[in-house]
């Protein structure tokens, strides 16, 4: 049947079972927003304070629910304001479809008001981009965009509609096709042959070879990467680790892929990795990395990384194989499928001597009773006063490393953090998306005073939609991670990192109609968090920390991961 082009766009969203869209309107996208007015009650639109906040919210929604997030923005600055959020999703393999509108065909290429080459800008930071110049392409492009975003290694896709394509007189032939069926359509596959819409099937001979390598290993070691989380392969990974009876390191993006409190967990690996994880990497004879791309934060010195080991990489994306670290063997396929194939034939192993050597290196997990408030005390309170299913969204920097080090994540989507792009200001938007996608769960936003300033305007979104998000600010009056580098590497020359300025975060919360608390001791954190959780609305807890608090341990960039610049704290 024939329907309006804008109607076809929204019907395609319903095909994909989209019920929530994040965005910010403007001139060129008004035709879509006018159509959206007719879909009230079927598609919920969340108006954020800024397009970047909308991008992060759609991303947080996707990561926490496992669905594809959706974000709307207008042309020009609306589109360019999305780019940080698009790149964030791209580096962390998060499936988000970004829908923008551009000037009309007659103005394209003429430097018209708010014209920008959206697809050109987004091409390097997306899985695919589409410039839609004809209304009859809408159903196929929409379906392909969602299929590409969610299939294989997930990631963002951008669709840019010319304004004339969305004009009220534009009609298109449309038939509703449920998403379970439309990913197999010939019309979708023919649109872009460069994107396979099926996950690669692992080679059984490759699986056989890994099983043989395991049989000869005496000191096996596992890395749980972001691919385990994105592929929701946590159950299969846990079975594999327990059958192999091997220590497990967890990357920043792997948080929730393997239980943080599991007896086999050695903690984070790499630049701020634990002694147990980094030493195990250097002393193992077989290293199996699942869904891990060996970034510079994990393998800071590729030449010395796991030098005594046979290195095996399991990844859905062939492009990641041997890109950063040369492997001895690899298997291409989704983490869940590969691990299932391994688990079917893997016997129970026992590596008691190896575990007894590595696992005691894990640092004690006591928060201590220091009179001066410490990051571990704050996180200890959060761990014990919030429900075990609580979702945690972090910003980037010291607060991020402390949260990942001291909190124990149990399931995929419980930790939302910008690991690849390192986006300050990511946390609040992501928390908004997570809370809207998971209304029955608590969401805690962990941030620093620097990162919080980046996107604190999204407190307006928290207040308007009645979201009970608690933002816990690690306020040390500085750009903490940068200051840490300045202290250790730059001779204490603190250039442009001291944040001796406003706002007063408690009063800022109150200005937005939220609850504000300030804490200087553990007891005050306990009282503030209890009150914030009981407030029934969003809240901020401003936690006052010493300016020279540091993340421990630390390895200098480019150094072998056992060359600690800072040792792990023992209390």
Coordinates of C-alpha atoms in Angstrom, one line a residue:
X1 CA 0.0 0.0 0.0
X2 CA 1.0 3.6 -0.5
X3 CA 1.8 5.6 2.7
X4 CA 3.7 8.9 3.4
X5 CA 7.5 8.6 3.4
X6 CA 7.7 9.9 6.9
X7 CA 5.1 7.3 8.0
X8 CA 7.2 4.6 6.3
X9 CA 10.2 5.7 8.4
X10 CA 8.3 5.3 11.7
X11 CA 6.6 2.1 10.6
X12 CA 10.0 0.6 9.9
X13 CA 11.0 1.6 13.5
X14 CA 7.9 -0.3 14.7
X15 CA 9.0 -3.3 12.5
X16 CA 12.3 -3.3 14.5
X17 CA 10.3 -3.2 17.8
X18 CA 11.6 0.3 18.6
X19 CA 9.6 1.9 21.3
X20 CA 12.0 4.7 22.4
X21 CA 13.9 7.3 20.4
X22 CA 16.3 9.9 21.8
X23 CA 16.7 13.2 19.9
X24 CA 16.5 16.9 19.4
X25 CA 14.4 18.5 16.6
X26 CA 15.4 21.2 14.1
X27 CA 14.3 22.6 10.7
X28 CA 15.3 19.8 8.3
X29 CA 13.9 17.0 10.4
X30 CA 10.6 18.6 11.2
X31 CA 8.7 16.5 8.7
X32 CA 9.7 13.4 10.7
X33 CA 8.9 15.0 14.0
X34 CA 5.5 16.1 12.6
X35 CA 4.8 12.4 11.8
X36 CA 6.1 11.4 15.2
X37 CA 3.3 13.5 16.7
X38 CA 0.8 11.0 15.2
X39 CA 2.7 8.1 16.8
X40 CA 2.4 9.2 20.4
X41 CA 1.7 6.2 22.5
X42 CA 3.5 3.9 20.1
X43 CA 7.0 5.5 19.9
X44 CA 8.2 7.4 22.9
X45 CA 10.5 10.3 22.1
X46 CA 13.0 11.5 24.8
X47 CA 14.0 15.1 24.3
X48 CA 17.5 15.6 25.7
X49 CA 19.3 18.9 26.5
X50 CA 21.8 18.5 23.7
X51 CA 22.4 16.2 20.7
X52 CA 25.5 14.6 22.3
X53 CA 23.4 13.7 25.3
X54 CA 20.9 12.1 23.0
X55 CA 23.6 10.1 21.3
X56 CA 25.0 8.8 24.6
X57 CA 21.5 8.0 25.8
X58 CA 20.7 5.9 22.8
X59 CA 24.1 4.2 23.2
X60 CA 23.4 3.5 26.9
X61 CA 20.0 2.2 26.1
X62 CA 21.6 -0.2 23.5
X63 CA 24.3 -1.4 25.8
X64 CA 22.1 -2.1 28.8
X65 CA 19.2 -3.7 26.9
X66 CA 20.9 -5.5 24.1
X67 CA 18.6 -3.8 21.6
X68 CA 19.5 -1.3 18.9
X69 CA 19.3 2.3 20.1
X70 CA 17.8 5.1 17.9
X71 CA 18.7 8.8 17.9
X72 CA 17.3 11.7 15.8
X73 CA 19.0 15.0 15.0
X74 CA 18.7 17.7 12.5
X75 CA 21.2 18.9 9.9
X76 CA 24.4 21.0 10.4
X77 CA 25.3 21.5 14.0
X78 CA 22.6 19.0 15.1
X79 CA 24.4 16.3 13.1
X80 CA 27.9 17.4 14.1
X81 CA 26.9 17.4 17.7
X82 CA 26.3 13.7 17.4
X83 CA 29.7 12.8 16.1
X84 CA 31.4 12.3 19.6
X85 CA 28.5 10.0 20.5
X86 CA 28.8 8.1 17.2
X87 CA 32.5 7.6 17.6
X88 CA 32.0 6.5 21.2
X89 CA 29.5 3.8 20.0
X90 CA 31.8 2.8 17.2
X91 CA 34.9 2.2 19.3
X92 CA 32.9 0.2 21.8
X93 CA 30.8 -1.8 19.2
X94 CA 27.5 -0.5 20.3
X95 CA 24.5 -0.8 17.9
X96 CA 22.8 2.5 17.4
X97 CA 21.0 3.8 14.3
X98 CA 21.4 7.6 14.0
X99 CA 18.8 9.3 11.8
X100 CA 19.5 12.8 10.5
X101 CA 18.0 15.0 7.8
X102 CA 19.8 17.3 5.4
X103 CA 18.9 20.2 3.2
X104 CA 16.8 19.5 0.1
X105 CA 18.2 18.2 -3.2
X106 CA 18.1 21.6 -4.8
X107 CA 20.3 23.0 -2.1
X108 CA 22.7 20.1 -1.7
X109 CA 26.3 21.2 -2.3
X110 CA 25.6 24.9 -2.2
X111 CA 26.6 25.7 1.4
X112 CA 23.0 26.2 2.3
X113 CA 21.9 27.1 5.8
X114 CA 22.9 24.3 8.2
X115 CA 24.1 22.0 5.4
X116 CA 26.9 19.5 6.2
X117 CA 28.2 16.4 4.6
X118 CA 26.7 14.0 7.2
X119 CA 27.7 10.8 5.6
X120 CA 31.2 12.0 4.8
X121 CA 31.8 13.0 8.4
X122 CA 30.3 9.8 9.8
X123 CA 31.8 7.3 7.4
X124 CA 35.0 6.6 9.4
X125 CA 33.1 6.2 12.6
X126 CA 30.2 4.0 11.6
X127 CA 29.7 0.5 10.1
X128 CA 27.7 2.1 7.3
X129 CA 26.2 5.4 6.2
X130 CA 23.2 6.0 3.8
X131 CA 22.3 9.2 2.0
X132 CA 18.6 8.8 1.0
X133 CA 17.7 10.8 -2.1
X134 CA 14.6 8.9 -3.1
X135 CA 11.6 8.0 -1.0
X136 CA 11.1 4.6 -2.5
X137 CA 14.4 3.5 -0.9
X138 CA 13.2 4.2 2.6
X139 CA 12.0 0.7 3.7
X140 CA 15.0 -1.1 2.4
X141 CA 17.5 1.4 3.8
X142 CA 15.8 1.4 7.2
X143 CA 15.8 -2.4 7.4
X144 CA 19.4 -2.7 6.2
X145 CA 20.6 -0.1 8.7
X146 CA 19.2 -2.1 11.7
X147 CA 20.5 -5.4 10.3
X148 CA 24.0 -4.0 9.8
X149 CA 24.0 -2.3 13.3
X150 CA 23.1 -5.5 15.1
X151 CA 24.7 -8.3 13.0
X152 CA 28.3 -9.4 13.3
X153 CA 30.4 -7.0 15.3
X154 CA 27.7 -4.5 16.4
X155 CA 28.1 -0.8 15.7
X156 CA 26.5 2.5 14.7
X157 CA 24.9 3.3 11.4
X158 CA 23.9 6.7 10.1
X159 CA 21.0 7.4 7.8
X160 CA 20.8 10.9 6.3
X161 CA 17.5 11.8 4.6
X162 CA 17.3 14.8 2.2
X163 CA 14.5 17.1 3.3
X164 CA 12.6 16.8 0.1
X165 CA 12.4 13.0 0.6
X166 CA 10.4 13.5 3.8
X167 CA 8.1 16.1 2.3
X168 CA 4.3 15.5 3.0
X169 CA 3.6 14.8 -0.6
X170 CA 6.2 12.0 -0.9
X171 CA 4.5 8.6 -1.0
X172 CA 6.1 5.2 -0.9
X173 CA 5.0 1.6 -1.4
X174 CA 5.2 -0.2 2.0
X175 CA 4.4 -3.6 3.5
X176 CA 5.0 -4.3 7.2
X177 CA 7.7 -7.0 7.6
X178 CA 8.5 -8.1 11.2
X179 CA 12.2 -7.7 12.0
X180 CA 12.6 -11.5 12.5
X181 CA 11.9 -12.0 8.8
X182 CA 13.2 -8.9 7.1
X183 CA 16.9 -9.6 7.8
X184 CA 16.7 -12.4 5.3
X185 CA 15.2 -10.3 2.5
X186 CA 17.0 -10.3 -0.8
X187 CA 16.2 -6.6 -1.1
X188 CA 18.2 -5.9 2.1
X189 CA 21.2 -8.0 1.1
X190 CA 21.4 -6.4 -2.4
X191 CA 21.6 -2.9 -1.0
X192 CA 25.1 -3.3 0.4
X193 CA 27.0 -6.4 -0.4
X194 CA 30.0 -5.3 1.7
X195 CA 28.1 -6.1 4.9
X196 CA 27.3 -9.7 5.6
X197 CA 24.1 -10.0 7.6
X198 CA 25.1 -13.4 9.1
X199 CA 27.6 -14.1 11.8
X200 CA 30.6 -16.1 10.4
X201 CA 30.5 -19.8 11.3
X202 CA 33.6 -20.9 13.1
X203 CA 35.9 -23.3 11.4
X204 CA 35.8 -26.7 13.2
X205 CA 39.4 -27.4 12.4
X206 CA 40.3 -24.1 14.2
X207 CA 38.3 -25.2 17.2
X208 CA 40.1 -28.6 17.1
X209 CA 43.5 -26.9 17.0
X210 CA 42.7 -24.8 20.1
X211 CA 41.4 -27.9 22.0
X212 CA 44.8 -29.5 21.2
X213 CA 46.7 -26.4 22.4
X214 CA 44.7 -26.5 25.6
X215 CA 45.6 -30.1 26.2
X216 CA 49.3 -29.3 26.2
X217 CA 49.0 -26.1 28.3
X218 CA 50.2 -26.0 31.9
X219 CA 49.6 -22.3 32.6
X220 CA 46.5 -21.2 30.6
X221 CA 45.2 -17.7 31.1
X222 CA 42.0 -16.1 29.8
X223 CA 41.0 -12.5 28.9
X224 CA 37.4 -11.6 28.9
X225 CA 36.9 -8.8 26.4
X226 CA 34.0 -6.6 25.2
X227 CA 33.0 -9.2 22.6
X228 CA 31.8 -11.5 25.4
X229 CA 29.5 -8.6 26.7
X230 CA 28.3 -7.5 23.3
X231 CA 27.6 -11.1 22.3
X232 CA 25.9 -11.9 25.6
X233 CA 28.2 -14.9 25.8
X234 CA 28.7 -14.6 29.6
X235 CA 27.2 -18.0 30.4
X236 CA 29.3 -19.8 27.8
X237 CA 32.5 -17.9 28.9
X238 CA 32.0 -18.8 32.6
X239 CA 31.5 -22.5 31.7
X240 CA 34.7 -22.4 29.6
X241 CA 36.7 -20.7 32.3
X242 CA 35.6 -23.2 35.0
X243 CA 36.2 -26.2 32.8
X244 CA 39.6 -24.9 31.9
X245 CA 40.3 -24.0 35.5
X246 CA 42.3 -21.0 34.5
X247 CA 42.7 -17.4 35.9
X248 CA 40.7 -14.8 34.1
X249 CA 41.5 -11.1 33.5
X250 CA 38.7 -8.7 32.5
X251 CA 39.2 -5.8 30.2
X252 CA 37.5 -2.4 30.7
X253 CA 34.9 -3.4 28.0
X254 CA 34.6 -6.9 29.4
X255 CA 33.1 -5.8 32.7
X256 CA 30.0 -8.0 33.3
X257 CA 31.2 -10.7 30.9
X258 CA 32.6 -12.7 33.8
X259 CA 31.7 -12.2 37.5
X260 CA 34.0 -9.7 39.1
X261 CA 33.9 -11.6 42.4
X262 CA 34.5 -15.1 40.9
X263 CA 37.3 -17.1 42.5
X264 CA 39.1 -17.2 39.1
X265 CA 39.0 -13.5 38.5
X266 CA 42.4 -11.7 38.6
X267 CA 40.9 -8.2 37.9
X268 CA 41.7 -5.7 35.2
X269 CA 44.6 -6.1 32.8
X270 CA 46.9 -3.6 31.2
X271 CA 47.9 0.0 32.1
X272 CA 45.9 -0.1 35.3
X273 CA 45.7 -3.8 35.5
X274 CA 46.2 -5.8 38.7
X275 CA 49.5 -7.4 39.6
X276 CA 47.8 -10.8 39.3
X277 CA 46.5 -10.1 35.7
X278 CA 49.7 -8.5 34.4
X279 CA 52.1 -11.1 35.9
X280 CA 49.8 -13.9 34.6
X281 CA 50.0 -12.4 31.1
X282 CA 53.8 -12.5 31.3
X283 CA 54.1 -16.0 32.8
X284 CA 51.3 -18.0 31.1
X285 CA 52.1 -20.5 28.4
X286 CA 48.7 -20.2 26.6
X287 CA 46.8 -16.9 26.5
X288 CA 43.2 -17.1 25.1
X289 CA 41.6 -13.7 24.5
X290 CA 37.9 -13.8 23.8
X291 CA 36.4 -10.7 22.1
X292 CA 39.5 -8.6 22.9
X293 CA 41.3 -6.4 20.4
X294 CA 44.5 -5.9 22.4
X295 CA 44.2 -2.1 22.5
X296 CA 47.2 -0.1 23.7
X297 CA 45.6 0.1 27.1
X298 CA 45.8 -3.7 27.3
X299 CA 49.0 -4.5 25.3
X300 CA 50.9 -1.3 25.8
X301 CA 54.1 -2.9 24.5
X302 CA 53.0 -5.5 21.9
X303 CA 56.6 -6.9 21.5
X304 CA 56.8 -8.0 25.1
X305 CA 53.1 -8.9 25.6
X306 CA 52.6 -12.5 26.6
X307 CA 56.1 -13.2 25.3
X308 CA 56.3 -16.8 26.8
X309 CA 52.8 -17.8 25.6
X310 CA 51.1 -19.1 22.6
X311 CA 48.5 -16.4 21.9
X312 CA 45.0 -17.3 20.7
X313 CA 42.4 -14.7 19.6
X314 CA 38.7 -15.4 19.3
X315 CA 36.9 -12.6 17.6
X316 CA 33.9 -12.0 15.3
X317 CA 35.7 -9.4 13.3
X318 CA 38.5 -10.7 11.1
X319 CA 40.0 -7.2 10.8
X320 CA 41.0 -7.3 14.5
X321 CA 43.1 -10.5 14.1
X322 CA 46.8 -9.7 14.3
X323 CA 46.1 -5.9 14.1
X324 CA 47.7 -5.0 17.4
X325 CA 49.3 -8.3 18.7
X326 CA 50.5 -11.1 16.5
X327 CA 48.7 -14.4 17.3
X328 CA 49.7 -18.0 17.1
X329 CA 46.2 -19.1 16.4
X330 CA 42.8 -17.5 15.9
X331 CA 39.1 -18.4 15.5
X332 CA 36.7 -16.2 13.6
X333 CA 33.2 -16.2 15.0
X334 CA 30.8 -14.9 17.6
X335 CA 32.0 -15.5 21.2
X336 CA 28.9 -17.4 22.1
X337 CA 29.1 -19.8 19.1
X338 CA 32.9 -20.4 19.4
X339 CA 32.7 -21.0 23.2
X340 CA 29.7 -23.3 22.8
X341 CA 31.7 -25.4 20.3
X342 CA 34.6 -25.5 22.7
X343 CA 32.5 -26.4 25.7
X344 CA 30.9 -29.3 23.9
X345 CA 34.2 -31.1 23.8
X346 CA 36.3 -29.5 26.6
X347 CA 37.0 -31.9 29.5
X348 CA 37.4 -30.7 33.1
X349 CA 41.0 -29.5 33.7
X350 CA 42.8 -28.8 36.9
X351 CA 45.6 -26.2 37.2
X352 CA 46.0 -26.0 41.0
X353 CA 49.7 -25.1 41.0
X354 CA 49.3 -22.3 38.4
X355 CA 46.3 -20.8 40.3
X356 CA 48.2 -21.0 43.6
X357 CA 51.0 -19.0 42.0
X358 CA 48.8 -16.3 40.4
X359 CA 45.6 -15.8 42.5
X360 CA 47.3 -14.8 45.8
X361 CA 48.7 -11.7 44.0
X362 CA 45.3 -10.2 44.0
X363 CA 45.3 -7.2 46.3
X364 CA 43.1 -7.2 49.4
X365 CA 39.7 -5.7 48.9
X366 CA 39.3 -3.8 52.1
X367 CA 38.1 -0.2 52.0
X368 CA 39.8 0.6 55.3
X369 CA 38.7 3.1 57.9
X370 CA 40.7 6.2 56.9
X371 CA 39.3 9.4 58.3
X372 CA 40.0 11.0 54.9
X373 CA 37.3 9.8 52.4
X374 CA 38.8 7.5 49.8
X375 CA 37.5 6.3 46.4
X376 CA 37.4 2.7 47.7
X377 CA 35.2 3.7 50.6
X378 CA 32.7 5.4 48.3
X379 CA 32.5 2.3 46.0
X380 CA 32.3 0.0 49.0
X381 CA 29.2 1.9 50.1
X382 CA 27.7 1.7 46.6
X383 CA 28.4 -2.0 46.4
X384 CA 26.7 -2.8 49.7
X385 CA 23.8 -0.3 49.7
X386 CA 22.5 -0.8 46.1
X387 CA 20.7 -3.9 44.7
X388 CA 23.0 -6.5 43.1
X389 CA 21.4 -5.8 39.7
X390 CA 22.2 -2.1 39.8
X391 CA 23.5 -0.7 36.5
X392 CA 26.6 1.5 36.7
X393 CA 27.4 4.2 34.1
X394 CA 30.8 5.9 34.4
X395 CA 32.5 8.8 32.9
X396 CA 36.2 8.6 31.9
X397 CA 39.3 9.0 34.1
X398 CA 40.1 8.1 37.6
X399 CA 36.5 7.6 38.6
X400 CA 36.2 5.1 35.8
X401 CA 39.2 3.1 36.8
X402 CA 38.3 3.1 40.5
X403 CA 34.7 1.9 39.6
X404 CA 36.0 -0.9 37.4
X405 CA 38.6 -1.9 40.0
X406 CA 36.4 -2.0 43.1
X407 CA 32.9 -2.8 41.9
X408 CA 32.0 -6.4 40.9
X409 CA 29.9 -6.6 37.8
X410 CA 27.8 -9.7 37.3
X411 CA 26.1 -9.6 33.9
X412 CA 26.4 -7.9 30.4
X413 CA 25.1 -4.4 30.3
X414 CA 25.6 -3.8 34.0
X415 CA 28.7 -1.6 33.3
X416 CA 28.4 1.2 30.8
X417 CA 31.6 3.0 30.1
X418 CA 33.5 4.6 27.2
X419 CA 36.5 2.3 26.9
X420 CA 37.7 2.9 23.4
X421 CA 37.1 6.6 22.7
X422 CA 37.4 7.7 26.4
X423 CA 34.6 10.2 26.2
X424 CA 34.3 12.5 29.2
X425 CA 30.6 13.3 29.7
X426 CA 29.4 9.9 28.5
X427 CA 28.1 8.7 31.8
X428 CA 25.0 10.9 32.4
X429 CA 23.6 10.4 29.0
X430 CA 24.3 6.6 29.1
X431 CA 22.6 6.5 32.6
X432 CA 19.5 8.2 31.1
X433 CA 19.3 5.6 28.3
X434 CA 19.9 2.7 30.7
X435 CA 17.2 3.9 33.2
X436 CA 14.6 4.4 30.4
X437 CA 15.5 0.9 29.0
X438 CA 15.5 -0.7 32.4
X439 CA 12.9 1.1 34.5
X440 CA 12.8 -1.7 37.2
X441 CA 16.6 -1.4 38.0
X442 CA 18.6 1.2 39.9
X443 CA 21.1 3.2 37.9
X444 CA 24.1 4.8 39.5
X445 CA 26.2 7.4 37.6
X446 CA 29.8 7.5 38.7
X447 CA 31.7 10.6 37.5
X448 CA 34.5 13.1 38.2
X449 CA 34.1 16.8 38.7
X450 CA 35.7 17.3 35.3
X451 CA 33.7 14.9 33.3
X452 CA 30.4 15.9 35.0
X453 CA 30.8 19.5 33.9
X454 CA 30.9 18.3 30.3
X455 CA 27.2 17.2 30.1
X456 CA 25.6 18.1 33.4
X457 CA 23.0 20.0 31.3
X458 CA 21.3 16.5 31.0
X459 CA 20.2 16.9 34.6
X460 CA 17.2 18.7 33.0
X461 CA 16.4 15.4 31.2
X462 CA 16.7 13.5 34.5
X463 CA 14.3 15.9 36.2
X464 CA 11.7 16.2 33.4
X465 CA 11.3 12.4 32.9
X466 CA 11.4 11.7 36.7
X467 CA 14.4 9.4 36.4
X468 CA 15.8 8.3 39.9
X469 CA 19.4 8.3 38.7
X470 CA 22.0 9.0 41.4
X471 CA 25.1 10.8 40.3
X472 CA 28.1 10.2 42.6
X473 CA 30.8 12.8 41.9
X474 CA 34.4 11.9 42.8
X475 CA 35.3 15.6 43.4
X476 CA 39.0 16.0 43.8
X477 CA 39.1 19.5 42.4
X478 CA 41.2 18.5 39.4
X479 CA 41.3 16.6 36.1
X480 CA 42.5 13.7 38.2
X481 CA 43.9 11.3 35.6
X482 CA 45.7 14.1 33.8
X483 CA 47.1 15.4 37.1
X484 CA 48.3 11.9 37.9
X485 CA 50.3 11.8 34.7
X486 CA 51.6 15.3 35.5
X487 CA 52.7 14.1 38.9
X488 CA 54.4 10.9 37.8
X489 CA 55.7 11.8 34.3
X490 CA 55.8 15.6 34.0
X491 CA 57.6 16.6 37.1
X492 CA 54.6 18.0 39.0
X493 CA 53.9 20.8 36.4
X494 CA 50.2 21.1 36.8
X495 CA 49.3 22.9 33.6
X496 CA 45.6 23.7 33.3
X497 CA 44.3 20.8 35.4
X498 CA 43.2 22.4 38.7
X499 CA 39.4 22.9 38.8
X500 CA 39.3 25.6 41.4
X501 CA 36.0 27.0 40.2
X502 CA 32.2 26.4 40.3
X503 CA 29.6 25.2 40.2
X504 CA 28.5 24.1 43.7
X505 CA 27.2 20.7 42.7
X506 CA 24.7 20.5 45.6
X507 CA 23.1 23.8 44.6
X508 CA 23.3 22.8 40.9
X509 CA 21.2 19.7 41.7
X510 CA 18.7 21.9 43.6
X511 CA 18.5 24.3 40.7
X512 CA 17.4 21.5 38.5
X513 CA 14.8 20.3 41.0
X514 CA 16.9 17.4 42.2
X515 CA 18.3 16.3 45.5
X516 CA 21.9 17.4 46.4
X517 CA 24.2 16.0 49.1
X518 CA 27.8 16.6 50.1
X519 CA 30.0 14.0 51.8
X520 CA 33.4 14.2 53.3
X521 CA 33.5 10.9 55.3
X522 CA 32.3 7.3 54.7
X523 CA 29.5 7.8 57.2
X524 CA 28.3 10.8 55.3
X525 CA 28.4 8.8 52.0
X526 CA 26.3 6.1 53.6
X527 CA 23.7 8.6 54.8
X528 CA 23.6 10.5 51.5
X529 CA 23.3 7.4 49.4
X530 CA 20.5 6.0 51.6
X531 CA 18.6 9.4 51.3
X532 CA 19.3 9.6 47.5
X533 CA 18.0 6.1 46.9
X534 CA 14.9 6.9 48.9
X535 CA 14.3 10.3 47.3
X536 CA 12.2 9.1 44.4
X537 CA 13.9 11.5 42.0
X538 CA 17.4 12.1 40.6
X539 CA 20.1 13.1 43.0
X540 CA 23.7 14.2 43.2
X541 CA 26.2 13.2 45.9
X542 CA 29.3 15.5 45.9
X543 CA 32.1 13.4 47.5
X544 CA 35.1 15.4 48.5
X545 CA 38.4 13.7 47.8
X546 CA 42.1 14.6 48.2
X547 CA 43.5 16.3 45.1
X548 CA 46.4 13.8 44.9
X549 CA 44.4 10.5 45.1
X550 CA 45.8 8.2 42.4
X551 CA 44.7 5.1 40.5
X552 CA 46.9 2.2 41.5
X553 CA 48.6 0.3 39.9
X554 CA 49.8 2.1 36.8
X555 CA 52.1 1.1 33.9
X556 CA 53.5 3.9 31.7
X557 CA 52.3 4.1 28.2
X558 CA 54.4 1.9 25.9
X559 CA 56.0 0.0 28.7
X560 CA 55.8 -3.8 29.4
X561 CA 52.7 -4.4 31.6
X562 CA 54.8 -5.8 34.5
X563 CA 56.9 -2.5 34.7
X564 CA 54.7 -0.8 37.3
X565 CA 55.2 2.9 37.6
X566 CA 52.9 2.7 40.7
X567 CA 52.4 -0.4 42.7
X568 CA 49.0 -1.7 43.7
X569 CA 47.6 -0.4 47.0
X570 CA 47.7 -3.0 49.8
X571 CA 45.1 -1.5 52.1

